[in-house]
PDB file of C-alpha atoms and ligand atoms in Angstrom:
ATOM      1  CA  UNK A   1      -6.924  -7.862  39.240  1.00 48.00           C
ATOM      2  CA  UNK A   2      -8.615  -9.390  36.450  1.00 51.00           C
ATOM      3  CA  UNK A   3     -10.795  -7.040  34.177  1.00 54.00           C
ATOM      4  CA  UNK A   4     -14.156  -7.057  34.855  1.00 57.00           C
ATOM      5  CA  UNK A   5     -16.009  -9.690  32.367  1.00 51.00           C
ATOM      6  CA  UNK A   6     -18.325  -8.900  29.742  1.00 53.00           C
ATOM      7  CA  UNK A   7     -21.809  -9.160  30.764  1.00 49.00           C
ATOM      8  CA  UNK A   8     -23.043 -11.154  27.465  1.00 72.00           C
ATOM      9  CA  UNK A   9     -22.669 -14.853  28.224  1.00 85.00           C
ATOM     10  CA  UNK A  10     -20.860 -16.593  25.785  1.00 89.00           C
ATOM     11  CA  UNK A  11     -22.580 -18.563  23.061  1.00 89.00           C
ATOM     12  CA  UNK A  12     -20.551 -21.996  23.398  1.00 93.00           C
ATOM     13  CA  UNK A  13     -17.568 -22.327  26.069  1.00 96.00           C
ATOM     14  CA  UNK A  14     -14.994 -24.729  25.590  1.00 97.00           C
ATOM     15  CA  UNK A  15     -14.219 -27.247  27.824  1.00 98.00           C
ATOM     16  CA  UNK A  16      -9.986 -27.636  27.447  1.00 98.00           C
ATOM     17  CA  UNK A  17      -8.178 -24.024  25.543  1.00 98.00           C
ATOM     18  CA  UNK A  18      -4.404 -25.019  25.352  1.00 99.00           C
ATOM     19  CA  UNK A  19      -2.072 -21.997  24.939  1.00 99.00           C
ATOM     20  CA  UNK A  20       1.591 -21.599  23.187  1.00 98.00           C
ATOM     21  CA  UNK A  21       2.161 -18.421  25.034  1.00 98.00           C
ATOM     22  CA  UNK A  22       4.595 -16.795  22.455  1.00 98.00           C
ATOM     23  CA  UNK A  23       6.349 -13.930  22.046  1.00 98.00           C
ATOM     24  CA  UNK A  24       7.780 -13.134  25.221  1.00 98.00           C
ATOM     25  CA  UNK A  25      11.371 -12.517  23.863  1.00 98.00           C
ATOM     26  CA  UNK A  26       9.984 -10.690  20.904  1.00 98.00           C
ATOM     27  CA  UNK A  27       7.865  -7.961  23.714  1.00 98.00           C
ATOM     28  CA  UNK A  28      10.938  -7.884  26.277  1.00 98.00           C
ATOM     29  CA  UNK A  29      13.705  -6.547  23.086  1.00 98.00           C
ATOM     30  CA  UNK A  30      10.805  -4.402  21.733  1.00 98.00           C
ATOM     31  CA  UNK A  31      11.453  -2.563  25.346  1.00 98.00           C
ATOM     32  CA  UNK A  32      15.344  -2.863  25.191  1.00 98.00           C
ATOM     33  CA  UNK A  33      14.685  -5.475  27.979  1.00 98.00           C
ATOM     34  CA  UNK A  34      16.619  -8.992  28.579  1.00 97.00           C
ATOM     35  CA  UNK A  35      14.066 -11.919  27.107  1.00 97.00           C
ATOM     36  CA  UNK A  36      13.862 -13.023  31.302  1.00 97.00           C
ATOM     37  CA  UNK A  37      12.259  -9.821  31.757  1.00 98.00           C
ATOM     38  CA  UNK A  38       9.655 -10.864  28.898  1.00 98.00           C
ATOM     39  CA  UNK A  39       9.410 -14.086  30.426  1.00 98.00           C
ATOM     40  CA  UNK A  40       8.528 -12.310  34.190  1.00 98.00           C
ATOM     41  CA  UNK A  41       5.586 -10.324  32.330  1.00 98.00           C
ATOM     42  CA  UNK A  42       4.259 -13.422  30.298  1.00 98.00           C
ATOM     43  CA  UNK A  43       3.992 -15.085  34.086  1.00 98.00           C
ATOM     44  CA  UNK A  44       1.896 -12.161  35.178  1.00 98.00           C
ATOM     45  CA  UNK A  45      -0.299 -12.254  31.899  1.00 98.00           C
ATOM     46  CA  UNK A  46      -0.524 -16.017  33.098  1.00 98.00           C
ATOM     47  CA  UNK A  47      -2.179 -14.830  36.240  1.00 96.00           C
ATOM     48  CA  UNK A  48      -4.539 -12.762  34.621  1.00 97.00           C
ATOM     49  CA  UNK A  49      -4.898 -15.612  32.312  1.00 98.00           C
ATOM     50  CA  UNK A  50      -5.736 -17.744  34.656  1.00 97.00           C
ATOM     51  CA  UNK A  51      -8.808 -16.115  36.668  1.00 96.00           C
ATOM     52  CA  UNK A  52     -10.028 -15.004  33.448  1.00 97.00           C
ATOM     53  CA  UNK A  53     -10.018 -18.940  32.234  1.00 97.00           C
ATOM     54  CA  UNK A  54     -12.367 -19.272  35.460  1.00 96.00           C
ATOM     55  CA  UNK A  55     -14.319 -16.630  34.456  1.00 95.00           C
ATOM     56  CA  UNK A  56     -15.451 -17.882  31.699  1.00 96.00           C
ATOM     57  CA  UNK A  57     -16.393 -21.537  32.877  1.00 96.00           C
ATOM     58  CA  UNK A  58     -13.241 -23.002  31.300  1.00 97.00           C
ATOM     59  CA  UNK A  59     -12.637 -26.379  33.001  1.00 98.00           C
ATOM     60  CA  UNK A  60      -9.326 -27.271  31.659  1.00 98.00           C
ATOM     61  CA  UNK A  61      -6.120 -25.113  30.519  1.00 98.00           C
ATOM     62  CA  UNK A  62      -2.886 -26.377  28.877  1.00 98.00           C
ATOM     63  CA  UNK A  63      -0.149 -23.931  28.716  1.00 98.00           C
ATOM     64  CA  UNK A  64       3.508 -24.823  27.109  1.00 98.00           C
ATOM     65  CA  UNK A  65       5.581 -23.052  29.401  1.00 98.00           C
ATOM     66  CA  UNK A  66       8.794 -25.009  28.413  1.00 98.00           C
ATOM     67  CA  UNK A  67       9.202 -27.486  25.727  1.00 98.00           C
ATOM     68  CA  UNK A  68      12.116 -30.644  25.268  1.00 97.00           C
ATOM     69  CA  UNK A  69      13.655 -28.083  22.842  1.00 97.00           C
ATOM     70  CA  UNK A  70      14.009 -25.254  24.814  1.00 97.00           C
ATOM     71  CA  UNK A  71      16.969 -26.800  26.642  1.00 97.00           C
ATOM     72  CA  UNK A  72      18.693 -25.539  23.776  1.00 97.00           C
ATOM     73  CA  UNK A  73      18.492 -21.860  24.959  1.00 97.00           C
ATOM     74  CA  UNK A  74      21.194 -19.936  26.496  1.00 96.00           C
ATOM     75  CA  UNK A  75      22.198 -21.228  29.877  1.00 97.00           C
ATOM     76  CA  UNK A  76      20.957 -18.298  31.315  1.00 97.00           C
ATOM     77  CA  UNK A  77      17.441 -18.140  30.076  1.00 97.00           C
ATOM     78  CA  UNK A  78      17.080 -21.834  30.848  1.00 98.00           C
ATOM     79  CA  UNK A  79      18.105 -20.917  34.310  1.00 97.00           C
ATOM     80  CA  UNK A  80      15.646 -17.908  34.434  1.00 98.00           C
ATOM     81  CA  UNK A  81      12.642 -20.351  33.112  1.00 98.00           C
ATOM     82  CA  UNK A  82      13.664 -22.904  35.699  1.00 97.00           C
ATOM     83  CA  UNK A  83      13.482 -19.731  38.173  1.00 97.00           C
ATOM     84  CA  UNK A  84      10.162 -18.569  37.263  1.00 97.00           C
ATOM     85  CA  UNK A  85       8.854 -22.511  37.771  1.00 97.00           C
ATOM     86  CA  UNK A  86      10.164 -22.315  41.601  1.00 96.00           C
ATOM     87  CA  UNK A  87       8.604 -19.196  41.798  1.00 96.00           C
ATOM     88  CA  UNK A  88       4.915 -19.761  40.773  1.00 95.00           C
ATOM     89  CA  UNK A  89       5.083 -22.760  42.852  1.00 95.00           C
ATOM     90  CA  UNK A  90       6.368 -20.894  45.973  1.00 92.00           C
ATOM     91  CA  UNK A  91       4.653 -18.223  44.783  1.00 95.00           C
ATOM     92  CA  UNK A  92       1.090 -18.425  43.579  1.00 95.00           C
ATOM     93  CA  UNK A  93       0.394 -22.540  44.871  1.00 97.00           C
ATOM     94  CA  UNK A  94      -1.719 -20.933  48.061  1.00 97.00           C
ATOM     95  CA  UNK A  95      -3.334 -18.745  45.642  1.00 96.00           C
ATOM     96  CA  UNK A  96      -4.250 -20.927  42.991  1.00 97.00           C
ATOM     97  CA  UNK A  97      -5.324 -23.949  45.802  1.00 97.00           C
ATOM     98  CA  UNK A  98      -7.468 -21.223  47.179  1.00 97.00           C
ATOM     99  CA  UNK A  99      -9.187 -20.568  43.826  1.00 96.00           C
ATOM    100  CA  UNK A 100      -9.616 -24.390  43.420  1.00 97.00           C
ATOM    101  CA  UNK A 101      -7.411 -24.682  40.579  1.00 98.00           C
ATOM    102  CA  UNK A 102      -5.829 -28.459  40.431  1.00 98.00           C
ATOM    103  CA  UNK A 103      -1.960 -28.443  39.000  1.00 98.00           C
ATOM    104  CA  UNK A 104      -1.313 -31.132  36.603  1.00 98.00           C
ATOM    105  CA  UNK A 105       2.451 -31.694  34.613  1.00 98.00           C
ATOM    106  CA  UNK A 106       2.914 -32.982  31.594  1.00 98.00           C
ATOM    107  CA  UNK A 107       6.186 -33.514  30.256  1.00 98.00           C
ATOM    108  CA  UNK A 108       9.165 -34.999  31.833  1.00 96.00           C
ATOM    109  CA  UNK A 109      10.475 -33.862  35.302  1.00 95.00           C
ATOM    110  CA  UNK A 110      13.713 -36.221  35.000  1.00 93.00           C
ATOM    111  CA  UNK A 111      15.582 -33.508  34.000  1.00 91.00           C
ATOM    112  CA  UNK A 112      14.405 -30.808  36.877  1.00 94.00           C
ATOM    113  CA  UNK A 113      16.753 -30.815  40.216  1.00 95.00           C
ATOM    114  CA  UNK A 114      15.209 -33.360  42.711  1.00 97.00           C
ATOM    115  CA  UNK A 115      14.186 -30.681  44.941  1.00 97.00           C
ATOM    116  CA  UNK A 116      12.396 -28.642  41.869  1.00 97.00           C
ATOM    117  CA  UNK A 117      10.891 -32.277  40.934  1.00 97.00           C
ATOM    118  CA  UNK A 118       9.670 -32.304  45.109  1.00 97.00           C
ATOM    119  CA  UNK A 119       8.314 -29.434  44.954  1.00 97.00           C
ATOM    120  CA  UNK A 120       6.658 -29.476  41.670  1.00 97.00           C
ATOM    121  CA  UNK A 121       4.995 -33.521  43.221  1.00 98.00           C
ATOM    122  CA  UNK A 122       3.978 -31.872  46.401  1.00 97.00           C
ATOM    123  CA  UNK A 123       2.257 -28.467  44.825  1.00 98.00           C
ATOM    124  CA  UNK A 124       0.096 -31.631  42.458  1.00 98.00           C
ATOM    125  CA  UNK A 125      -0.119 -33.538  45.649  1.00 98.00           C
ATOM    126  CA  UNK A 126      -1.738 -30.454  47.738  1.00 98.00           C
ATOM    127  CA  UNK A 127      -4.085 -29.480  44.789  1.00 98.00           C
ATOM    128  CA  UNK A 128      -5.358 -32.724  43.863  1.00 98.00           C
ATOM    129  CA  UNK A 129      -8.884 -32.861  45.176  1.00 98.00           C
ATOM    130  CA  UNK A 130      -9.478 -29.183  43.213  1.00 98.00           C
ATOM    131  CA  UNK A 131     -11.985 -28.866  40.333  1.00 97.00           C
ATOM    132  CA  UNK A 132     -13.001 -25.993  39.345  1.00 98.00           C
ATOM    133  CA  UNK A 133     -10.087 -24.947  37.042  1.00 98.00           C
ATOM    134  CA  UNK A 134      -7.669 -28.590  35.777  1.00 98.00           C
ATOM    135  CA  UNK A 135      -4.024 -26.239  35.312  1.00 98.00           C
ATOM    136  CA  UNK A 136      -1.857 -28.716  32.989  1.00 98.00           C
ATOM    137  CA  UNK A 137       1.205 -27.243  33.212  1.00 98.00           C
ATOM    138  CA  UNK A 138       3.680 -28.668  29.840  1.00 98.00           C
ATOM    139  CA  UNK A 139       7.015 -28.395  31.410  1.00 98.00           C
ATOM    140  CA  UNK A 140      10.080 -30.383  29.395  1.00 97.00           C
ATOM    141  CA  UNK A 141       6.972 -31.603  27.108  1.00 98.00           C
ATOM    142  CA  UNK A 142       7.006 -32.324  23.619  1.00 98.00           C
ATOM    143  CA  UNK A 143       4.470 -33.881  21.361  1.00 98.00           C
ATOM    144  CA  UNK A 144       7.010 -36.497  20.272  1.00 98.00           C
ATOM    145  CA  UNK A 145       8.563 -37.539  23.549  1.00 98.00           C
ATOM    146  CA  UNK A 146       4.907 -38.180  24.476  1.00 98.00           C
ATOM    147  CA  UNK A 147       4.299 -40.247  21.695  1.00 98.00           C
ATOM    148  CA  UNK A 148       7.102 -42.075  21.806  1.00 98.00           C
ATOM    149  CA  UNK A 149       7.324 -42.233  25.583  1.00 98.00           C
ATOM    150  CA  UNK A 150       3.434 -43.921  25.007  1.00 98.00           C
ATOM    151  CA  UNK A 151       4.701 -46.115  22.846  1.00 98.00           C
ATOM    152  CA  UNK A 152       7.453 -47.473  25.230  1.00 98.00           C
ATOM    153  CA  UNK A 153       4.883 -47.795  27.597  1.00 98.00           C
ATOM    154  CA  UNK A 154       2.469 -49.708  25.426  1.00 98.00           C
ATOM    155  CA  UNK A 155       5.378 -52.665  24.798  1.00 98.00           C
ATOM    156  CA  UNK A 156       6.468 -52.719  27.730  1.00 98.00           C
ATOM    157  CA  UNK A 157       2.467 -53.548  29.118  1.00 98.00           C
ATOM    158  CA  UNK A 158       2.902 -56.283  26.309  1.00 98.00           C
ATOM    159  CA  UNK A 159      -0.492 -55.080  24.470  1.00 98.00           C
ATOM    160  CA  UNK A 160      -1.148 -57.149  21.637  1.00 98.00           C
ATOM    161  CA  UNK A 161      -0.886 -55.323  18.196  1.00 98.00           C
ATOM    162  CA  UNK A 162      -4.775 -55.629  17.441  1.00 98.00           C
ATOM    163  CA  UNK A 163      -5.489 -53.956  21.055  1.00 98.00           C
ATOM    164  CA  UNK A 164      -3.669 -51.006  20.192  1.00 98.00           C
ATOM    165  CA  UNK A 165      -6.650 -49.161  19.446  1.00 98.00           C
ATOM    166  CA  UNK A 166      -6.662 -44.442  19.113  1.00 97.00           C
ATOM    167  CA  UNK A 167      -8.443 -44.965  22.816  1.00 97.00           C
ATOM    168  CA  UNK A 168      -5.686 -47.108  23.912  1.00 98.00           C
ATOM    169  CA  UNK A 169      -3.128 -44.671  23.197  1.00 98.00           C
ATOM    170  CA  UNK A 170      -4.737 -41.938  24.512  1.00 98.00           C
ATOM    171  CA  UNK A 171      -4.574 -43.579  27.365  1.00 98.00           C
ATOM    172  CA  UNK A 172      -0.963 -43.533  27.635  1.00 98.00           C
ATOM    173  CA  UNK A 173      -0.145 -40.248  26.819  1.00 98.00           C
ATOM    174  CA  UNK A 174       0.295 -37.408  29.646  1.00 98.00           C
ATOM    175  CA  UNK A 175      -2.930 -36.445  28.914  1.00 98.00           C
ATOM    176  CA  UNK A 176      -5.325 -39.497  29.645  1.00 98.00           C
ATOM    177  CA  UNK A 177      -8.580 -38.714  31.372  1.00 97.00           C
ATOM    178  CA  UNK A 178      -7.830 -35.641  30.100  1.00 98.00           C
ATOM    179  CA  UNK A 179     -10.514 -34.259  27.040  1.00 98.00           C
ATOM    180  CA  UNK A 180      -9.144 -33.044  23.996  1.00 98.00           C
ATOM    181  CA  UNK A 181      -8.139 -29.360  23.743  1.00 98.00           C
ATOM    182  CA  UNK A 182     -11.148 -27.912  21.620  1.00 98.00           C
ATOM    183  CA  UNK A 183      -9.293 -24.444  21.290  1.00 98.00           C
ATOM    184  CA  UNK A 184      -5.492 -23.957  20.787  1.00 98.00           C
ATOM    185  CA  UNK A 185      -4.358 -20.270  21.489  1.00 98.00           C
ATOM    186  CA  UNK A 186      -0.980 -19.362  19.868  1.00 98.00           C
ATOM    187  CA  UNK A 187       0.197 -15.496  20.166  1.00 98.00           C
ATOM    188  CA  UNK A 188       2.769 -13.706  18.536  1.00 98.00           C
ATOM    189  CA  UNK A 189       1.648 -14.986  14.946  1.00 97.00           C
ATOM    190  CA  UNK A 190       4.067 -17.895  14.363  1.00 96.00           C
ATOM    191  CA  UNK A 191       1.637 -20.531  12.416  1.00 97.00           C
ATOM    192  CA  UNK A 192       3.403 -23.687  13.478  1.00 97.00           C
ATOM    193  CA  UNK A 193       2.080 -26.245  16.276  1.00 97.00           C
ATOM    194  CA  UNK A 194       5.980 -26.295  17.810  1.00 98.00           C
ATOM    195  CA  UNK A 195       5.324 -29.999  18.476  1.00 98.00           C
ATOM    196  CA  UNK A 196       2.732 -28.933  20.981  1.00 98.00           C
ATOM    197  CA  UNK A 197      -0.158 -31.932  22.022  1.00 98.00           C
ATOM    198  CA  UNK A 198       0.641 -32.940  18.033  1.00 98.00           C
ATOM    199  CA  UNK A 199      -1.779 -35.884  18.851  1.00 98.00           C
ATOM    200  CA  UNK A 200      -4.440 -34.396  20.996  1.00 98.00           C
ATOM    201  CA  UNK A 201      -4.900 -31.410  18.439  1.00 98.00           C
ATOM    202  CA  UNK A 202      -6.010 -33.481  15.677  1.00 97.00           C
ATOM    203  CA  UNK A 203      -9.404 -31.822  15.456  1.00 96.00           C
ATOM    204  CA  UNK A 204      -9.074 -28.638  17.873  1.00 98.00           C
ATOM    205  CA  UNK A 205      -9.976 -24.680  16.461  1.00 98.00           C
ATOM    206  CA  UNK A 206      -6.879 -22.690  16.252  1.00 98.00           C
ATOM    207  CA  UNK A 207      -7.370 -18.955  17.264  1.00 98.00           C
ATOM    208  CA  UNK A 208      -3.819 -17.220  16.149  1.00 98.00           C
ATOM    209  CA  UNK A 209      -3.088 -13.412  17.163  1.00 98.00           C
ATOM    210  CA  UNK A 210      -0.188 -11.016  17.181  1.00 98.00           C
ATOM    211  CA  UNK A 211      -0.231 -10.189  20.058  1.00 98.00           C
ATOM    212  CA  UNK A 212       2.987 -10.913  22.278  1.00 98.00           C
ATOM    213  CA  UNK A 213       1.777 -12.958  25.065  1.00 98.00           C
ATOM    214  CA  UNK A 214       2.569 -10.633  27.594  1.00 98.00           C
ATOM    215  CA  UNK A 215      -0.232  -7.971  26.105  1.00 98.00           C
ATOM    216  CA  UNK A 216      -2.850 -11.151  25.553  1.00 98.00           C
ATOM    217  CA  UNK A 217      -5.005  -9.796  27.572  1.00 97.00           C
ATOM    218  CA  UNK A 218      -9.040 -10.886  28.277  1.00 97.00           C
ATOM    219  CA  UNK A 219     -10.623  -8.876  26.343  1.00 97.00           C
ATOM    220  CA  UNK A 220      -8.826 -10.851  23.492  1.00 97.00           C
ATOM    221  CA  UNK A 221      -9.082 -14.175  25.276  1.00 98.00           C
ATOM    222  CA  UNK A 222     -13.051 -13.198  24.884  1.00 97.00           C
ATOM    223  CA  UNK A 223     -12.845 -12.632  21.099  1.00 96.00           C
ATOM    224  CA  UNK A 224     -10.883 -15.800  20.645  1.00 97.00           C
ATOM    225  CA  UNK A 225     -13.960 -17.901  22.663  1.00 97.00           C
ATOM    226  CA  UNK A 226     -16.018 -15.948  20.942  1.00 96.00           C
ATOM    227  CA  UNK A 227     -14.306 -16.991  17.219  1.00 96.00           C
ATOM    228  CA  UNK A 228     -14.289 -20.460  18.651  1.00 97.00           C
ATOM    229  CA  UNK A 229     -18.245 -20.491  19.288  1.00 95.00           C
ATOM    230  CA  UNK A 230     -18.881 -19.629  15.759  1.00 94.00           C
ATOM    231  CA  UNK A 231     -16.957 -22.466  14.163  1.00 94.00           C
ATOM    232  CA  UNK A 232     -18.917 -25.475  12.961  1.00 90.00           C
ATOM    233  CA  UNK A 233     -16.597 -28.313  14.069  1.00 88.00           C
ATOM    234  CA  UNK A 234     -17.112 -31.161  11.334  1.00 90.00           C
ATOM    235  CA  UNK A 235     -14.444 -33.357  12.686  1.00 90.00           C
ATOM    236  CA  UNK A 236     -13.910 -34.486   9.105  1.00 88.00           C
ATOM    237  CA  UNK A 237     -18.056 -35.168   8.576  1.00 88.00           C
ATOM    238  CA  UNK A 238     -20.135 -32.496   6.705  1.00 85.00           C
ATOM    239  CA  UNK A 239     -22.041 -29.988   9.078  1.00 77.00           C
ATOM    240  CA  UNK A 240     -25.580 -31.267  10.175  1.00 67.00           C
ATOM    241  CA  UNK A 241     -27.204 -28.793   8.169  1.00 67.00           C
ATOM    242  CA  UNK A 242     -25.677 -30.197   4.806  1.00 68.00           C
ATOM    243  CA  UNK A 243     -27.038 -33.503   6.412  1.00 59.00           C
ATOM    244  CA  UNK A 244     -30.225 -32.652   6.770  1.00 63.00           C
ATOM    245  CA  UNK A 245     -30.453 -31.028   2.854  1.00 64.00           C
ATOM    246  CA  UNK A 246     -29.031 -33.656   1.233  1.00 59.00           C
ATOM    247  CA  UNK A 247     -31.512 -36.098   2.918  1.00 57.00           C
ATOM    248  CA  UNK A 248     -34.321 -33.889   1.826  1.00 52.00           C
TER     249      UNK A 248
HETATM  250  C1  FPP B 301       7.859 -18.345  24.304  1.00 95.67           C
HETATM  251  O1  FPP B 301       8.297 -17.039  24.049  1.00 95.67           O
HETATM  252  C2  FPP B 301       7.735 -18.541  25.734  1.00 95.67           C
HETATM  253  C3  FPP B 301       8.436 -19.461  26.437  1.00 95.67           C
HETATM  254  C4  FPP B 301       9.430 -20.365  25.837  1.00 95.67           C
HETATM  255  C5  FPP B 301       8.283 -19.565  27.895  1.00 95.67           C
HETATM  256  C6  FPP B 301       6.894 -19.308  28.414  1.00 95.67           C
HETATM  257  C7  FPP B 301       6.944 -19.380  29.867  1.00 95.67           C
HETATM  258  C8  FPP B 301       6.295 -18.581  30.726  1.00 95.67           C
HETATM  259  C9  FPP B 301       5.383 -17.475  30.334  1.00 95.67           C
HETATM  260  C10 FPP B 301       6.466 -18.828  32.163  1.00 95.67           C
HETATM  261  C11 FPP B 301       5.346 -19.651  32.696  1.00 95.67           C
HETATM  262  C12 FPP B 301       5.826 -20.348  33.843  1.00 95.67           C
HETATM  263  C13 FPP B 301       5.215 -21.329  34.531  1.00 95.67           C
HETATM  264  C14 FPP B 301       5.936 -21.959  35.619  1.00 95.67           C
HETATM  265  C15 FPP B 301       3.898 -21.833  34.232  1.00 95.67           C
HETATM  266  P1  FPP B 301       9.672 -16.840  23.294  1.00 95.67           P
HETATM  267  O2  FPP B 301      10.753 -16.685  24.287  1.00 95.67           O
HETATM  268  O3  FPP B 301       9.898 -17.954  22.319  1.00 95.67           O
HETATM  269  O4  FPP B 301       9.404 -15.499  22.547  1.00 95.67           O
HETATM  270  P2  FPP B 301      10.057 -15.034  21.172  1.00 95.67           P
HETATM  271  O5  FPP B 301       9.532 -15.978  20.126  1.00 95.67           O
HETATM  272  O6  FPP B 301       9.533 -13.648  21.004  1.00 95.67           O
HETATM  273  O7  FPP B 301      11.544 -15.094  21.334  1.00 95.67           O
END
């Protein structure tokens, strides 16, 4: 069960939080546990994650639960990972469709069995009509595969040079129709963006914690909104305030 939220509405909510849920290896070896078992409790915090996310009004959520580089990992966690995706999806789909949440992918499922990529179609398929939570799931995603995957795409539509506009190429990444992530979560303190939504990031907040992701819990989901609400997003202008001085 999710904790029970704050009375005190918050001051600005954003519309899309992405999340590099890190740190699951780090919290499993802190308990002399394999990283899988770290990897189990970051897929309950995910849960918890999730209904908090609703909570709060939150109308989109990215997580990175498995990048193009992560193939790299031992055979055995990359089994385990591929494992936990078959289970949420047996799992948790009736829960989540109940809650309305809509399941999105972004990545590449080429390289998921065909029954894994079936069943990952079907659980979009089912949830498709949902709205009150959009669940992008980044599975075998990478900021750079995206970009160049867009790019393939964009040549092989034969758009002219001069019609390759940023809208344009928004439009053919995994994301379109999707609004830019105003809030990026990392835990476990790494400062790097992992090649993470590298284009749709441009201007988002960054709220970076120790925490392992397993112990992210909502109160500290709430301070992180609540860091994000007092930013004053400039998107490379000067805050309206300064505006309105230096017209005095
Ligand atoms: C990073 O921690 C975490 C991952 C690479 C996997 C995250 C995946 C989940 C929580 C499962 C979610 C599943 C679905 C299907 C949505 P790390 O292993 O890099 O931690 P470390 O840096 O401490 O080693």
């Amino acid at each position: 069960m999710a904790e029970k939220s704050p009375d005190l509405p918050l001051a600005r909510v954003p519309r899309h939080v992405a999340i590099i849920m890190d740190g699951n290896g780090r919290w499993a070896i802190q308990r002399g546990l394999p990283r899988l078992a770290g990897h189990k409790a970051g897929t309950e915090n995910l849960r918890r994650v999730i209904r908090s996310t609703v909570e709060f009004g939150v109308k989109y959520l990215t997580i990175y639960a498995f990048s193009t580089e992560n193939w790299g990992r031992p055979a055995e966690e990359v089994q385990g990972l591929l494992g936990i995706l078959q289970d949420v999806i047996d799992r948790e789909l009736n829960e989540l469709n109940k809650e309305g949440v809509q399941l999105r992918h972004i990545g590449r499922l080429e390289r998921l069995s065909p029954n894994l990529q079936e069943r990952v179609l079907k659980a979009i398929d089912i949830t498709k009509n949902n709205d009150r939570l959009i669940l992008n799931i980044a599975w075998n995603y990478g900021g750079r595969d995206e970009i160049v995957c867009a790019i393939q795409k964009i040549i092989k539509d034969g758009i002219a040079p001069e019609d390759v506009t940023d809208q344009l190429v928004g439009q053919y990444m995994f994301t379109a129709g999707v609004p830019d992530p105003d809030l990026v979560i990392r835990t476990s303190g790494e400062l790097r963006v992992s090649n993470f939504l590298i284009w749709q990031t441009a201007y988002s907040e960054w709220y970076v914690t120790p925490t392992f992701w397993p112990d992210f819990g909502h109160e500290e989901y709430r301070r992180a909104l609540e860091a994000f609400a007092q930013r004053d997003r400039r998107y490379g202008k000067v805050s309206s305030g300064e505006l309105q001085e230096s017209n005095a």
